[in-house]
CSV table of C-alpha atoms in Angstrom, one decimal:
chain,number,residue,atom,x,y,z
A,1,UNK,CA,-25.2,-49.9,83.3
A,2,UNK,CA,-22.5,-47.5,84.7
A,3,UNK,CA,-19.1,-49.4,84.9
A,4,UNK,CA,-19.0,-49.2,88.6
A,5,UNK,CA,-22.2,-51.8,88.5
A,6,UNK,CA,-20.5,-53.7,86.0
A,7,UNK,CA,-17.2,-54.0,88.3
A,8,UNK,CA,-20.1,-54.9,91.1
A,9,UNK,CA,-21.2,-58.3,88.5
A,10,UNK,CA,-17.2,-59.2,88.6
A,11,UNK,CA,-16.7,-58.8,92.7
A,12,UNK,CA,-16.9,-62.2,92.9
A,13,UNK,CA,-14.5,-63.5,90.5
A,14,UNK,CA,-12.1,-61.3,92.3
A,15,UNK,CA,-12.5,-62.2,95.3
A,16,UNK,CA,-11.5,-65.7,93.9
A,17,UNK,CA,-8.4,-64.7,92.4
A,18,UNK,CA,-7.6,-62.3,95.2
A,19,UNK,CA,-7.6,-65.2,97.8
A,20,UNK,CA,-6.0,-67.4,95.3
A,21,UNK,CA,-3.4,-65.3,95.2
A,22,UNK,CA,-3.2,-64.4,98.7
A,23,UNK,CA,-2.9,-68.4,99.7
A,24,UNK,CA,0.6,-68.6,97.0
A,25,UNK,CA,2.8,-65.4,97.6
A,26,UNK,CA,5.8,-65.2,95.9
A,27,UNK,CA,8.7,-63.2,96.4
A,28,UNK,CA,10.8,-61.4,93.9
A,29,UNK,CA,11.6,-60.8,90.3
A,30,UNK,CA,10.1,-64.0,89.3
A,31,UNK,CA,6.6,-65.2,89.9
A,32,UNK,CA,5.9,-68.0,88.3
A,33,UNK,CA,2.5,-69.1,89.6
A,34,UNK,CA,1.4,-65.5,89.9
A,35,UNK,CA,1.8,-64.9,86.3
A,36,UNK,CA,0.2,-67.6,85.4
A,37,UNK,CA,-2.5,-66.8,87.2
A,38,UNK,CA,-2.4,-63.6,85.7
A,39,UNK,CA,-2.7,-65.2,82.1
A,40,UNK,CA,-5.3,-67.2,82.9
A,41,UNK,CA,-7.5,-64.3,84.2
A,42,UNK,CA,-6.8,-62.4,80.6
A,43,UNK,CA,-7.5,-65.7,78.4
A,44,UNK,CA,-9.9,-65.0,75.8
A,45,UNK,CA,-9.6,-61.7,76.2
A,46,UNK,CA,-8.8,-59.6,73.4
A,47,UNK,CA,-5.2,-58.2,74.3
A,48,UNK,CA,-1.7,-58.7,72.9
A,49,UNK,CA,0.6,-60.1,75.6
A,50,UNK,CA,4.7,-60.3,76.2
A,51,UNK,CA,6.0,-61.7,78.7
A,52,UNK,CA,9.1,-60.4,80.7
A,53,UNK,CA,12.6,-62.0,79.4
A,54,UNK,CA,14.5,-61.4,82.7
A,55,UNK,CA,11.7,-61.5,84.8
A,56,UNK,CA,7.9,-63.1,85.1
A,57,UNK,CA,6.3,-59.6,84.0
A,58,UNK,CA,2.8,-59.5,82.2
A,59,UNK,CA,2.6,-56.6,79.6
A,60,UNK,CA,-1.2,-56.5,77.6
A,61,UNK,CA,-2.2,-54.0,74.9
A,62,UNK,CA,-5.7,-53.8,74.4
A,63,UNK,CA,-6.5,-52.3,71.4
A,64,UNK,CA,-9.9,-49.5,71.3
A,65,UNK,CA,-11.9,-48.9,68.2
A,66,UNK,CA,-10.0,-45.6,67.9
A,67,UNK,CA,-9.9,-45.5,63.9
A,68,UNK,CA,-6.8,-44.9,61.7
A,69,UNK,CA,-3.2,-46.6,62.4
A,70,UNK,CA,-1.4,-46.9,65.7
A,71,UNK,CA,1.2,-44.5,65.3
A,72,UNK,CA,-2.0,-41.9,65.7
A,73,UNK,CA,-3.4,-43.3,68.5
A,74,UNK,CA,-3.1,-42.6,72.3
A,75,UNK,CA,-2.2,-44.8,74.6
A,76,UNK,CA,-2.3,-45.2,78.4
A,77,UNK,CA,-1.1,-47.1,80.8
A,78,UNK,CA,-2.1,-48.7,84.0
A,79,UNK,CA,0.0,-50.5,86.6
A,80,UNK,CA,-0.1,-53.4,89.5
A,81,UNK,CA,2.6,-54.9,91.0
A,82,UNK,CA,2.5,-58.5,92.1
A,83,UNK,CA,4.7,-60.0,94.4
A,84,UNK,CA,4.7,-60.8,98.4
A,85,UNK,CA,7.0,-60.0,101.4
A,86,UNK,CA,9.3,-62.5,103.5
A,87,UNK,CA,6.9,-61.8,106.3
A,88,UNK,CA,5.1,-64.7,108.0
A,89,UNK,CA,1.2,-64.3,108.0
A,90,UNK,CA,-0.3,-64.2,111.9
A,91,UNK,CA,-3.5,-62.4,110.4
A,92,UNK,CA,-5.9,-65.9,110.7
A,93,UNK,CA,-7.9,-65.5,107.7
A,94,UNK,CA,-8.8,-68.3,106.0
A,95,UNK,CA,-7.5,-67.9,102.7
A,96,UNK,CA,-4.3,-67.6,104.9
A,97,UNK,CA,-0.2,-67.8,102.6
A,98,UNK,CA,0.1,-71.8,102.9
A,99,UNK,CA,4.0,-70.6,101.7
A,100,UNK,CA,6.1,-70.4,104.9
A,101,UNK,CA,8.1,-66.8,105.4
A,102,UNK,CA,5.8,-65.3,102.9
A,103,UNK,CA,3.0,-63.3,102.8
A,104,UNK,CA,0.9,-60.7,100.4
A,105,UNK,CA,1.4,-58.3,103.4
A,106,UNK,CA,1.0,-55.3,101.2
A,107,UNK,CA,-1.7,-55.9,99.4
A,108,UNK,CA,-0.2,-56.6,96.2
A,109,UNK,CA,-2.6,-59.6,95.5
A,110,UNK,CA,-5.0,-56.9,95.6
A,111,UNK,CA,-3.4,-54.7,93.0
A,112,UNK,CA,-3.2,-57.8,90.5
A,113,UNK,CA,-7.4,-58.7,90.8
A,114,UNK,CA,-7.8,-54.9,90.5
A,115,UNK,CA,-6.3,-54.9,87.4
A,116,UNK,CA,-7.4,-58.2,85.9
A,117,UNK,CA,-11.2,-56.7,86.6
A,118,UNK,CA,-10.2,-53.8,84.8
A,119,UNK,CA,-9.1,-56.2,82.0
A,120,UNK,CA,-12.5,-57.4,81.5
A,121,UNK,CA,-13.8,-53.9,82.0
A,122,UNK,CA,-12.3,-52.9,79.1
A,123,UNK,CA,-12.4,-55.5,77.0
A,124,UNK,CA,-16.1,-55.1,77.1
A,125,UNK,CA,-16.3,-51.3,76.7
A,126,UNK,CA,-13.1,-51.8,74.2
A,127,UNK,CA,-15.9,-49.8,71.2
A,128,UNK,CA,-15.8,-47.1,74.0
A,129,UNK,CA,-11.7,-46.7,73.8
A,130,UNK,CA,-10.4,-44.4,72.0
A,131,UNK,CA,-6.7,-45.2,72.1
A,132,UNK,CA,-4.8,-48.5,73.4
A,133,UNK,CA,-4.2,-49.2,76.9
A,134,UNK,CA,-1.1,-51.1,78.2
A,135,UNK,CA,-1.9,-53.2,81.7
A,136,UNK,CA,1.7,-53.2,83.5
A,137,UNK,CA,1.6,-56.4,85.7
A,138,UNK,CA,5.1,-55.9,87.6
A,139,UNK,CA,6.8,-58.2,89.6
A,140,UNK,CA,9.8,-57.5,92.4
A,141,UNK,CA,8.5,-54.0,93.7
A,142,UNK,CA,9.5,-55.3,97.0
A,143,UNK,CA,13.3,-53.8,96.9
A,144,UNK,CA,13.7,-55.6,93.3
A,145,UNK,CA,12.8,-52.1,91.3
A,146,UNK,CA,10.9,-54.5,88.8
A,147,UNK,CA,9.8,-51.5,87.4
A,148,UNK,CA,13.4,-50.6,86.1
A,149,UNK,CA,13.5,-54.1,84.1
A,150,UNK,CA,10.2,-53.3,82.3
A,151,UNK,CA,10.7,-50.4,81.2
A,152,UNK,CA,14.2,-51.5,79.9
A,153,UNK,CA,12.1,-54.3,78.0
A,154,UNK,CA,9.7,-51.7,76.3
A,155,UNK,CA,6.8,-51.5,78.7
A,156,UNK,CA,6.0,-47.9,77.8
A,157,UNK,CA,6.1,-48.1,73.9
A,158,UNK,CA,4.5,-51.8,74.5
A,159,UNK,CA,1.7,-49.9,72.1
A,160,UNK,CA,3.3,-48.6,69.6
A,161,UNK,CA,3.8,-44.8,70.4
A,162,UNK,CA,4.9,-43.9,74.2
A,163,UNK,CA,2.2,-43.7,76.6
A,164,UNK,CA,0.6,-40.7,77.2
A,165,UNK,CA,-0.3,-41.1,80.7
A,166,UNK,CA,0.3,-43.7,83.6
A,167,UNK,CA,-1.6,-44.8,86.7
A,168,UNK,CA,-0.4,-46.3,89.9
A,169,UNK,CA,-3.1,-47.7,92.4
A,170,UNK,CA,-1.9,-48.8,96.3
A,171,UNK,CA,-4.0,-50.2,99.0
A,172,UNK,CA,-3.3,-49.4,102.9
A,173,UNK,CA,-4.3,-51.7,105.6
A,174,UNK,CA,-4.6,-48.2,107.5
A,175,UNK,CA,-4.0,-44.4,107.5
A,176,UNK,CA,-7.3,-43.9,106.6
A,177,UNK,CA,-11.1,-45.1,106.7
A,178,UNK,CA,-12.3,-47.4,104.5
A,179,UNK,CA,-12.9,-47.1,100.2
A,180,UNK,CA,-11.4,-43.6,100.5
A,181,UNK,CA,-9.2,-42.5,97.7
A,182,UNK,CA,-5.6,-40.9,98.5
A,183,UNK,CA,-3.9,-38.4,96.1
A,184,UNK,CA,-1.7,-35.7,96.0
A,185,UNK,CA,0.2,-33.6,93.5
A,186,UNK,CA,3.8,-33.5,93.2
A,187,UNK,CA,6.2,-34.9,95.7
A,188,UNK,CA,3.6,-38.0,97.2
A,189,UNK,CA,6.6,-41.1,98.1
A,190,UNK,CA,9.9,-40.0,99.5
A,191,UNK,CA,12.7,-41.2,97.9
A,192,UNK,CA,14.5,-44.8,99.3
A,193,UNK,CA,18.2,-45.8,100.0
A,194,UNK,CA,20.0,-48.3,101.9
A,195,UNK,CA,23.0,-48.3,104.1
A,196,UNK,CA,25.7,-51.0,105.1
A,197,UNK,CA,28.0,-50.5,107.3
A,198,UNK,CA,31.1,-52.9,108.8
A,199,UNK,CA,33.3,-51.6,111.6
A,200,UNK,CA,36.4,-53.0,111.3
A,201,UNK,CA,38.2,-53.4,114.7
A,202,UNK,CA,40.7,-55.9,116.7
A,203,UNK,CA,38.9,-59.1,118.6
A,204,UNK,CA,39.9,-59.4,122.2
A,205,UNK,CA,38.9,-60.6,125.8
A,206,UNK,CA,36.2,-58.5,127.5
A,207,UNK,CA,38.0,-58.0,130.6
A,208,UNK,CA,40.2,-56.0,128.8
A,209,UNK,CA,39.1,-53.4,125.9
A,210,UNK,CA,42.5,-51.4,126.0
A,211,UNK,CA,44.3,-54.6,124.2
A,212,UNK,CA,41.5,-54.7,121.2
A,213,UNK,CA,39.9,-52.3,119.1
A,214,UNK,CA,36.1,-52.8,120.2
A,215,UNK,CA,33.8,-52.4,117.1
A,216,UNK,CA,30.8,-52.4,119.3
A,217,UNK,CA,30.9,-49.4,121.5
A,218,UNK,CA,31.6,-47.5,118.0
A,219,UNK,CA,28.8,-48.7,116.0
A,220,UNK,CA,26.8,-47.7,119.2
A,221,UNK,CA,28.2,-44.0,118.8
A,222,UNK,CA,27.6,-44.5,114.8
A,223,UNK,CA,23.7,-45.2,115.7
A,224,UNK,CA,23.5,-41.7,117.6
A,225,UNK,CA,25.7,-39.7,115.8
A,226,UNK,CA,23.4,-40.3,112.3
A,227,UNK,CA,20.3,-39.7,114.3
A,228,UNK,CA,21.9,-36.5,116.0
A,229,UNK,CA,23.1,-35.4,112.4
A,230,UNK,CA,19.8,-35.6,110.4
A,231,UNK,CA,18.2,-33.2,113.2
A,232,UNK,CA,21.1,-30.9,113.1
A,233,UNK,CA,22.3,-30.2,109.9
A,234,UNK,CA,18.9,-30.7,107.8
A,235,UNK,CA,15.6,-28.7,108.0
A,236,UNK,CA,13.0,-30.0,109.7
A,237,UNK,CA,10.5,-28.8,106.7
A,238,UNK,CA,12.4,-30.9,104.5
A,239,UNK,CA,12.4,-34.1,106.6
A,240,UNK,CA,15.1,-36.6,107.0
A,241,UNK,CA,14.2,-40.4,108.0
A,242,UNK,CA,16.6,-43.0,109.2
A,243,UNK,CA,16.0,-46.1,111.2
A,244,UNK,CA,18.7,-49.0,111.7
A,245,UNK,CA,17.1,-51.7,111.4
A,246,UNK,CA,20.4,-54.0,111.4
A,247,UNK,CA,22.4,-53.7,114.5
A,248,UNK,CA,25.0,-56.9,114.4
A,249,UNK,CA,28.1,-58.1,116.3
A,250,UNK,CA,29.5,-60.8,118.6
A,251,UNK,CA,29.2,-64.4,119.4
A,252,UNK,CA,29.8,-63.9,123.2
A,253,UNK,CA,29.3,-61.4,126.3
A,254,UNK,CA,33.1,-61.7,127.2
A,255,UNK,CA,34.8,-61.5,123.7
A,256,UNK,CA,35.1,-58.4,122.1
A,257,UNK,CA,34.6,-58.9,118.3
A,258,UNK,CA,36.3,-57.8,115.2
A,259,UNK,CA,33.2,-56.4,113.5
A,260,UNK,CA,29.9,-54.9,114.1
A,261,UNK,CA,27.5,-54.4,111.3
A,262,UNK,CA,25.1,-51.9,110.7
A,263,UNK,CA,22.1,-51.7,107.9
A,264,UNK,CA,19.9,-48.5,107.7
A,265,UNK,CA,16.9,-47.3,105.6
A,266,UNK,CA,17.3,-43.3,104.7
A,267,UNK,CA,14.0,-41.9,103.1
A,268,UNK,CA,14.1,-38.1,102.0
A,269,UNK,CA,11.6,-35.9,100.1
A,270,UNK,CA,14.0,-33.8,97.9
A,271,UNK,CA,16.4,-34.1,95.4
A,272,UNK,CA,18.8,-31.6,97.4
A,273,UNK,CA,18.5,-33.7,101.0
A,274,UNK,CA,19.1,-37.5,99.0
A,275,UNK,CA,22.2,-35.4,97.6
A,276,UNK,CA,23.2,-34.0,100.9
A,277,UNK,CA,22.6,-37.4,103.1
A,278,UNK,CA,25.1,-39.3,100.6
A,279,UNK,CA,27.5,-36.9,101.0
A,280,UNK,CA,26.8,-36.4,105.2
A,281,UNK,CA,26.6,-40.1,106.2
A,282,UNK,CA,29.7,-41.4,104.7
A,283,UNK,CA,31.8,-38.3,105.5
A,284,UNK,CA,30.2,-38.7,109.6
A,285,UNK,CA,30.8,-42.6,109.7
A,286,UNK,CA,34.1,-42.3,108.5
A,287,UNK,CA,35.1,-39.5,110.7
A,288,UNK,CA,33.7,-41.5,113.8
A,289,UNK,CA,35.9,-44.4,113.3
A,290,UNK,CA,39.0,-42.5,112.4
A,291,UNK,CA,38.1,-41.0,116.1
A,292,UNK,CA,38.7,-44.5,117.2
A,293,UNK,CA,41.6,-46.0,115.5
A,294,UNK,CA,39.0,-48.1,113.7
A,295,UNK,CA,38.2,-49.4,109.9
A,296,UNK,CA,34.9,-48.7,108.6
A,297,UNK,CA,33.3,-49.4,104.8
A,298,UNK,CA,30.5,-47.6,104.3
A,299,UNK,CA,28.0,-48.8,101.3
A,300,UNK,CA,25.9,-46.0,100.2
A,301,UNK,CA,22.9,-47.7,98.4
A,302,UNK,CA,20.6,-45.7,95.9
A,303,UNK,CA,17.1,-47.3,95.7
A,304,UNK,CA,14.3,-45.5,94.5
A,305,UNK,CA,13.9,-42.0,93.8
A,306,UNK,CA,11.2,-39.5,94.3
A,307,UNK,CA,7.5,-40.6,93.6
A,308,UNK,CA,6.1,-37.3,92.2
A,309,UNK,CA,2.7,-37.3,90.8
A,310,UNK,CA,1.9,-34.8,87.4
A,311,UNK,CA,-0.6,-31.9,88.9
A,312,UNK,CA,-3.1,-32.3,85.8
A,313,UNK,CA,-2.9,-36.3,85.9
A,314,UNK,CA,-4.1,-36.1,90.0
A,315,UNK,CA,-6.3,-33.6,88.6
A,316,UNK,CA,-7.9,-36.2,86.1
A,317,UNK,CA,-8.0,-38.8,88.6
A,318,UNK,CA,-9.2,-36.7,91.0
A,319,UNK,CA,-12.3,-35.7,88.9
A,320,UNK,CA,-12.5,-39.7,88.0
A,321,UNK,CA,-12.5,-40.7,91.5
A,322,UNK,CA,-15.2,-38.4,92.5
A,323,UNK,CA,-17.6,-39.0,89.3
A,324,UNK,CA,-17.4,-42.2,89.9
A,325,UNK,CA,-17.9,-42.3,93.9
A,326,UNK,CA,-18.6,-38.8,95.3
A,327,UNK,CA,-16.5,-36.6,97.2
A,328,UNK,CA,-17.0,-37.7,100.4
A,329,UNK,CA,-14.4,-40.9,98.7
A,330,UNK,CA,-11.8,-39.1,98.0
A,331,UNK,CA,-8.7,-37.7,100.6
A,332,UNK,CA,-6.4,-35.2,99.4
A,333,UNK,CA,-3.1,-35.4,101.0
A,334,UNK,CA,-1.5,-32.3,102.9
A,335,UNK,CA,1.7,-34.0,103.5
A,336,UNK,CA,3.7,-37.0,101.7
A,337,UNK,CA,4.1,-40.7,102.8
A,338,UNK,CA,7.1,-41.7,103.8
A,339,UNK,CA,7.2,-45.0,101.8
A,340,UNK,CA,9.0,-45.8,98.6
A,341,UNK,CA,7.6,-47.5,95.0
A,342,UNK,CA,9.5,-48.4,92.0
A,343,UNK,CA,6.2,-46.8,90.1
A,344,UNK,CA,8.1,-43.3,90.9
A,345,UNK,CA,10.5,-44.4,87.2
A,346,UNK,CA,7.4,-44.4,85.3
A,347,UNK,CA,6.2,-40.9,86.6
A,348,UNK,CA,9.9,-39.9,86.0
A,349,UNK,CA,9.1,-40.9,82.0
A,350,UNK,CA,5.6,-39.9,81.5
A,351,UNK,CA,3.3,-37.6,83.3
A,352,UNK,CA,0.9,-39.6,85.6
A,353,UNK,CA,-0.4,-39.8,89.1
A,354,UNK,CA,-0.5,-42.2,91.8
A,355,UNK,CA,-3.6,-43.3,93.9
A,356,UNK,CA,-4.1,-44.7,97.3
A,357,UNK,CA,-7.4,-46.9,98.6
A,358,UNK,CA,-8.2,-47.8,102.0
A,359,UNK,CA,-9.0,-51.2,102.5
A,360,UNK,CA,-9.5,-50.7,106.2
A,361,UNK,CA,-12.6,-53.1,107.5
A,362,UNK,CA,-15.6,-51.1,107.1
A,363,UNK,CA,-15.9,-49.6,110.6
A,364,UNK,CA,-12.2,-50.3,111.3
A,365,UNK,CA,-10.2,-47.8,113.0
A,366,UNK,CA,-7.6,-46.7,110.6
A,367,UNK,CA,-5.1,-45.7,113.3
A,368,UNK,CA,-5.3,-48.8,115.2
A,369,UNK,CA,-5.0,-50.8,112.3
A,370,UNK,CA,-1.7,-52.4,111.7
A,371,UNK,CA,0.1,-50.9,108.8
A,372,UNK,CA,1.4,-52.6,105.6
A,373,UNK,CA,3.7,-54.9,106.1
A,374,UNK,CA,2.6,-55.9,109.5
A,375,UNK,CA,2.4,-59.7,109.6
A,376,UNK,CA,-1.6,-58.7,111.3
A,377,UNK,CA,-2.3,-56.6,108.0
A,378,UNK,CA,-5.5,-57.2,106.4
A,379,UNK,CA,-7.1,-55.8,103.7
A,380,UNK,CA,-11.0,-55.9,102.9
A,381,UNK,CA,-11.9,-57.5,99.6
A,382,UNK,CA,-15.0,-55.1,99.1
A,383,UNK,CA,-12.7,-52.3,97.5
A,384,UNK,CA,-11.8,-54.8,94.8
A,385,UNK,CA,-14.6,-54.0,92.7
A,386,UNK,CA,-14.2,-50.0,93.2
A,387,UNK,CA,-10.7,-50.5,92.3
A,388,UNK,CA,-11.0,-52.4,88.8
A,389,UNK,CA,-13.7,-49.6,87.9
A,390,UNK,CA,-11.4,-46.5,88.9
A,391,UNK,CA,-8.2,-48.3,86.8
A,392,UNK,CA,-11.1,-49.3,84.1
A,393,UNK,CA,-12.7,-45.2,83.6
A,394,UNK,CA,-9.4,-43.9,84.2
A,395,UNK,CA,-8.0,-45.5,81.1
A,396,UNK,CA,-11.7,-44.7,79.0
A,397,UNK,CA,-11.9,-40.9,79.9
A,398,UNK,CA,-8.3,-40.1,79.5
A,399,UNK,CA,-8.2,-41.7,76.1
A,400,UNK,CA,-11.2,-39.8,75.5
A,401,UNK,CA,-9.5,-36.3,76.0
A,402,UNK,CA,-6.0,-37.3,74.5
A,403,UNK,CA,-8.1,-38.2,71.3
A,404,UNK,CA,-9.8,-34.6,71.3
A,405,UNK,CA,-6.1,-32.8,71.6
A,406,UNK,CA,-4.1,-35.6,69.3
């Protein structure tokens, strides 16, 4: 049986866990009830598990028939993050979050089933591995950089030697039709970073704006003034994206208040434009509210860097992807996606690639369909099986080559 028809025998187990999942969303660094459905899908399997000391992260090292001792032997390593969003479900499905202001909204509960298949997968093919194979369960992607705290606990060498390789999968509740797989080579997540921002002014009456230093009308001006800057001093072929999504001050229509606050998202898709926007934005905000006789502390947050994929690792997965599923599956990106992942530190450590699926409704429209993140974001559970096999071969055929060159 080819391993895609084996992932077919375990679609229904994950759809069990997916929904299971799904119903119990957690938020964050720590996931209790996630990992421990995590450890129950991996009991009796034949891996070698930590678990995370500052955080609820699920590290297993499956061990392949690979002769000889473990300092010789390759290893790979594939990755799902685990936790939810603050975002309250409106989709109606019936394995609906029963946890209020939380929600698997980006197909995280997904990711986790994936992988647990792809456990299994390999544990039964394990005479077929030729190296080890570390399964990364992450928690706190969401704006946590989980990511950053295992590899700080060892994630990489969890093996024995470093990984050779590393693979990231996602799932979009759009963008494009359903089962296709996304890659691209290089620069494929922009980079992520936050901004806060507090005008400091004088309170007064709103019938009379000369006596009080109004905040407002210069946060206003603040709002503009970064959107006017990122068109005119950047180059549109090196894009600049920044949306306030925070846009707070007052109690009262006729008071004028002593502070308006502003919180941003920047996203870039170069080194050179993350380094120019935090010198531009402090430098602009600043200058505004000396304009105005005005206070302003400007916090300058650096999230998550670039997410750029190794050329020969898309390659591999590329080849994989269509092997496994056909051309007609697979969607090679022209231009990157302006979200962020914490996955971008392990590609900044090891070479390795990162792979979108559509889990669009068969016959959905992927342009209509709301986007991750959207409290109406669904995801189609008939991709789990695809997924586990994808994670499952990737891991067997690039062992199979790193043994040939070790």
């Amino acid at each position: 049986m080819t391993i895609t028809a084996d992932a077919k025998d375990l679609q229904d187990d994950l759809v069990r866990l997916r929904h299971d999942l799904h119903r119990q969303p957690e938020i964050g660094l720590h996931l209790p009830r996630t990992q421990e459905k995590v450890l129950e899908a991996l009991d009796g399997l034949p891996f070698e598990i930590t678990l995370g000391k500052e955080t609820t992260s699920v590290t297993a090292v499956l061990r392949g028939a690979n002769p000889g001792p473990a300092v010789q032997r390759p290893a790979v390593l594939l990755r799902a993050d685990m936790d939810g969003l603050p975002v309250q479900e409106k989709t109606g499905v019936d394995f609906t979050s029963q946890a209020d202001g939380a929600m698997h909204a980006c197909g995280h509960d997904l990711h986790t089933s994936m992988l647990a298949g792809a456990a299994t997968l390999l544990a039964e093919k394990r005479h077929q591995l030729q190296g080890d194979v570390v399964l990364m369960f992450q928690p706190g992607e969401e704006g946590c950089d989980g990511a950053s705290y295992m590899l700080r606990e060892g994630v990489l060498d969890a093996a024995g030697p470093r990984v050779q390789a590393a693979y990231g999968m996602h799932v979009f509740s759009s963008l494009e039709p359903h089962g296709t797989f996304c890659t691209k080579p290089g620069v494929m997540l922009s980079a992520s970073d936050g901004l806060e921002v507090t005008v400091l002014g004088a309170g007064g009456h709103g019938s009379a704006p000369h006596s009080a230093k109004d905040p407002v009308t210069v946060a206003a001006e603040m709002v503009t003034a970064l959107q006017v800057m990122v068109t005119r001093q950047f180059n549109m072929f090196d894009p600049v994206v920044l949306s306030v999504g925070v846009l707070h001050a007052g109690t009262k229509r006729n008071i004028i208040p002593e502070s308006a606050r502003i919180e941003a998202t920047i996203r870039t898709f170069s080194e050179a434009s993350r380094l120019k926007m935090m010198d531009a934005v402090p430098r602009l905000l600043k200058g505004i509210a000396a304009a105005h006789g005005v206070e302003v502390a400007v916090d300058y947050l650096q999230e998550y860097p670039l997410t750029i994929t190794n050329e020969d690792e898309t390659h591999t997965a590329e080849k994989v992807i269509t092997e496994l599923f056909g051309e007609r599956r697979l969607s090679r990106w022209a231009t990157p996606l302006s979200g962020s992942e914490d996955f971008s530190r392990v590609l900044a450590e090891v070479p390795g690639t990162f792979v979108g699926l559509s889990a669009v409704s068969p016959g959905g429209d992927p342009d209509a369909s709301p986007f991750n993140h959207s409290p109406y974001a669904t995801f189609d559970d008939a991709v789990l099986a695809d997924g586990a096999a994808l994670y499952a071969e990737l891991a067997i055929s690039r062992l199979a080559t790193l043994s040939r060159t070790a």
